[in-house]
mmCIF file of C-alpha atoms in Angstrom:
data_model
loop_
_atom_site.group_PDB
_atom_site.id
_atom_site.type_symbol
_atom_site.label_atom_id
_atom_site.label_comp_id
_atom_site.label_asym_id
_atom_site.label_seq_id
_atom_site.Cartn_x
_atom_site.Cartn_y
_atom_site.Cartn_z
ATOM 1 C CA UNK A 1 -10.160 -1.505 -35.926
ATOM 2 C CA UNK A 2 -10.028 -3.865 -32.906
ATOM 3 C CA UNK A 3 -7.029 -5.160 -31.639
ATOM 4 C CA UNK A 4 -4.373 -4.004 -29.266
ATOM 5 C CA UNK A 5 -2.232 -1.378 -31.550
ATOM 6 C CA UNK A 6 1.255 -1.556 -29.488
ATOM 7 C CA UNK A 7 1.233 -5.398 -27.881
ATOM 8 C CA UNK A 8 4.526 -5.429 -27.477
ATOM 9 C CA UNK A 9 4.704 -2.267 -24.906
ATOM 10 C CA UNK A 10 1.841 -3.821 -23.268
ATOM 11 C CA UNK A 11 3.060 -7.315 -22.788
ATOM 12 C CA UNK A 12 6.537 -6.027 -21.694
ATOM 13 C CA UNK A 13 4.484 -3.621 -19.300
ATOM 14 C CA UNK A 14 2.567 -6.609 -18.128
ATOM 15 C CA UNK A 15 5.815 -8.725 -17.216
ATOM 16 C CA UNK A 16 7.714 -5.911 -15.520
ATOM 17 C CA UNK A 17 4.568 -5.221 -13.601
ATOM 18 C CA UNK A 18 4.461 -8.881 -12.434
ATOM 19 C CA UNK A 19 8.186 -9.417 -11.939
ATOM 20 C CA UNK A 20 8.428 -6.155 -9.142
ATOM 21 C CA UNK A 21 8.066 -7.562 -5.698
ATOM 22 C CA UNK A 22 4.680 -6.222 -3.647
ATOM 23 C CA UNK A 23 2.318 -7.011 -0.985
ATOM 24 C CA UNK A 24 1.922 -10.362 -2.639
ATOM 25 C CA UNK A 25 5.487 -11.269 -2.376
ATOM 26 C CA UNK A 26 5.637 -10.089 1.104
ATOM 27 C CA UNK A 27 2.810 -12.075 2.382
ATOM 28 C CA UNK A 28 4.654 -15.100 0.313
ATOM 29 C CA UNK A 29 7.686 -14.787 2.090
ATOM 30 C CA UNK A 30 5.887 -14.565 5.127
ATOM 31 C CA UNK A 31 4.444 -17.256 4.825
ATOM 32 C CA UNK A 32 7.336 -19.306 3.713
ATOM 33 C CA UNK A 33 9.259 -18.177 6.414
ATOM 34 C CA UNK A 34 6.679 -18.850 8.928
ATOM 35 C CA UNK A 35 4.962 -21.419 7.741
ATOM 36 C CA UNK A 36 7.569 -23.682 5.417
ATOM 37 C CA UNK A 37 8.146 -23.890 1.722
ATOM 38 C CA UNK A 38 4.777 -25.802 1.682
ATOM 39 C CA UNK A 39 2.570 -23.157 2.547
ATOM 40 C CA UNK A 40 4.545 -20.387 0.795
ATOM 41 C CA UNK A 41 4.308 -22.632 -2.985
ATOM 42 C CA UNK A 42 0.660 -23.171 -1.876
ATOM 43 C CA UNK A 43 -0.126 -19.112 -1.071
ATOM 44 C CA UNK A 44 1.569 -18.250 -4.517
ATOM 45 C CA UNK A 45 -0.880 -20.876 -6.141
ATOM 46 C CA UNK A 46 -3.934 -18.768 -4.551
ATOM 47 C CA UNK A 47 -2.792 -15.746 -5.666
ATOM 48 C CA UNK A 48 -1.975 -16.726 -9.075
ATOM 49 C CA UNK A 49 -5.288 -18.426 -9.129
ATOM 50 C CA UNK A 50 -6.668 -15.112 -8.212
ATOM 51 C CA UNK A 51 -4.855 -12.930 -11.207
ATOM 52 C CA UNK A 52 -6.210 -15.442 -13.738
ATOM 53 C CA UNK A 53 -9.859 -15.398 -12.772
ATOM 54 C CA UNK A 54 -8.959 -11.629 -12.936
ATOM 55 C CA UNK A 55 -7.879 -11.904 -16.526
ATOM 56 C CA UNK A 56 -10.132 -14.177 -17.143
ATOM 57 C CA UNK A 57 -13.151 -12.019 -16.369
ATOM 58 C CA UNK A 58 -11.556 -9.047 -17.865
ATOM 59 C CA UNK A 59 -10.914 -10.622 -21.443
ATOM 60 C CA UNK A 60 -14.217 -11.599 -21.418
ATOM 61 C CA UNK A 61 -15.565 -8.429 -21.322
ATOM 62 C CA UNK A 62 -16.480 -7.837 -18.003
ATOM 63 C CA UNK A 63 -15.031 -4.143 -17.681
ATOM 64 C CA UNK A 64 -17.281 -3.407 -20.715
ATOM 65 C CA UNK A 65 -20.124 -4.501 -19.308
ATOM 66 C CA UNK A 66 -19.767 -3.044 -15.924
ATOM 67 C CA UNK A 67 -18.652 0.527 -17.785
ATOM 68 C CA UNK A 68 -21.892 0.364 -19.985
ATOM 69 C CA UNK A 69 -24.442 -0.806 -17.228
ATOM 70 C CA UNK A 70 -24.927 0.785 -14.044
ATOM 71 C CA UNK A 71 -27.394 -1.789 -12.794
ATOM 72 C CA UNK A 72 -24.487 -4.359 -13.396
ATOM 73 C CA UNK A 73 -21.963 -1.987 -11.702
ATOM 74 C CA UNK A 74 -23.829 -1.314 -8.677
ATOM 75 C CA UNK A 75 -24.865 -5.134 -8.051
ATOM 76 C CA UNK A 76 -20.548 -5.745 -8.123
ATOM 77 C CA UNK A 77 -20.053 -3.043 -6.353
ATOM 78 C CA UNK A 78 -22.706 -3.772 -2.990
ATOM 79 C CA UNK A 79 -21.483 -7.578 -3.597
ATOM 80 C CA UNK A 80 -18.120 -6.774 -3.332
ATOM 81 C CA UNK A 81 -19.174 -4.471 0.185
ATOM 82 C CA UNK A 82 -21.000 -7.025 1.689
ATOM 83 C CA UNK A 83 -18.260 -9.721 1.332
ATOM 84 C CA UNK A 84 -15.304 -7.415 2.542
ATOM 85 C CA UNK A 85 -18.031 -6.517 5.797
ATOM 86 C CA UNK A 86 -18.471 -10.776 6.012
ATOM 87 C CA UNK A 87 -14.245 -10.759 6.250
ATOM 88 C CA UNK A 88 -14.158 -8.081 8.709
ATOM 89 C CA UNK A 89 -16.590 -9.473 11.088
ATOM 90 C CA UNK A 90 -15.147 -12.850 10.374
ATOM 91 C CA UNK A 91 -12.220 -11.859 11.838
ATOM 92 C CA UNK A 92 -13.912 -9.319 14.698
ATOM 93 C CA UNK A 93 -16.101 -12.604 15.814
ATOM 94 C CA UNK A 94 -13.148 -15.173 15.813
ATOM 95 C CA UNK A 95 -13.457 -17.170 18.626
ATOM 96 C CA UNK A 96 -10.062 -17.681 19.709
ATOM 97 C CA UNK A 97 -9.596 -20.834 22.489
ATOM 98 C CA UNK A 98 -6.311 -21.189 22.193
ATOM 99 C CA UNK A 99 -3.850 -20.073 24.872
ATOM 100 C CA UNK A 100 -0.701 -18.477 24.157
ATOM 101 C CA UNK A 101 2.174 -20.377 24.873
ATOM 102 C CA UNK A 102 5.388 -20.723 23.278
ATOM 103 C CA UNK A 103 5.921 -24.121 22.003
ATOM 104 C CA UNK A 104 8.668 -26.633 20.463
ATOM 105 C CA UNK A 105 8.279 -26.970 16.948
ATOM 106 C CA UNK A 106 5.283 -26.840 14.553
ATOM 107 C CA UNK A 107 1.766 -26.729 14.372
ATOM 108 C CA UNK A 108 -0.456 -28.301 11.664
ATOM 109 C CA UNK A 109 -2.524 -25.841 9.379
ATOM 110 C CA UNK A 110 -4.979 -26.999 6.449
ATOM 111 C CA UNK A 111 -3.283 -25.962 3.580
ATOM 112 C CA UNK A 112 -6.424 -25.399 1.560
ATOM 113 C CA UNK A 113 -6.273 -22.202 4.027
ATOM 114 C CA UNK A 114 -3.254 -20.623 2.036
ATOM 115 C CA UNK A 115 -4.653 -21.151 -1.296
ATOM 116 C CA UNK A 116 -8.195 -19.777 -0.238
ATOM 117 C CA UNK A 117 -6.546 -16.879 1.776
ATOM 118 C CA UNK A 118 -5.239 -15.326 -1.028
ATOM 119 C CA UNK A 119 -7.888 -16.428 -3.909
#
């Protein structure tokens, strides 16, 4: 038989899950605070962008194939190492120009920036 057997515990599992605050809420406030009500709507977009590729793959079957092939499963997993070592020396090898000074009002960010933060 295929099917989910008890959808109702896992879709009210699913909500509660979403609806408790986390890191993702924090770095949304954050940003809102920070930033403005612009770039907090614009960092929830890239995260909820984010969950529904996640679904997305995972509905289609992804988790089966990765469980059944560990060719597939190793390629992920190296792909996923080599991008978090590109982030990390991303930020190691920012070149920073800017001086520090405390200044009257706002700067101007590129918004795509929030939604690809968090995507």
């Amino acid at each position: 038989m295929y099917g989910i057997i008890n959808f109702e515990s896992f879709l009210l599992a699913g909500i509660l899950l979403n609806l408790t605050p986390g890191t993702d809420t924090m770095y949304i406030l954050g940003q809102s605070v920070s930033q403005g009500k612009k770039a907090g709507i614009l960092s929830a977009l890239g995260i909820s962008t984010g969950a529904m590729f996640h679904v997305l793959f995972s509905t289609l079957g992804l988790s089966v194939i990765l469980s059944k092939s560990a060719l597939a499963f190793d390629i992920v997993k190296y792909l996923g190492a080599l991008y978090m070592i590109f982030l990390g020396a991303k930020i190691l090898f920012k070149r920073n120009d800017e001086k520090f000074e405390l200044q009257d009002g706002f700067y101007t960010v590129s918004y795509k920036k929030y939604i690809f933060q968090e995507f």
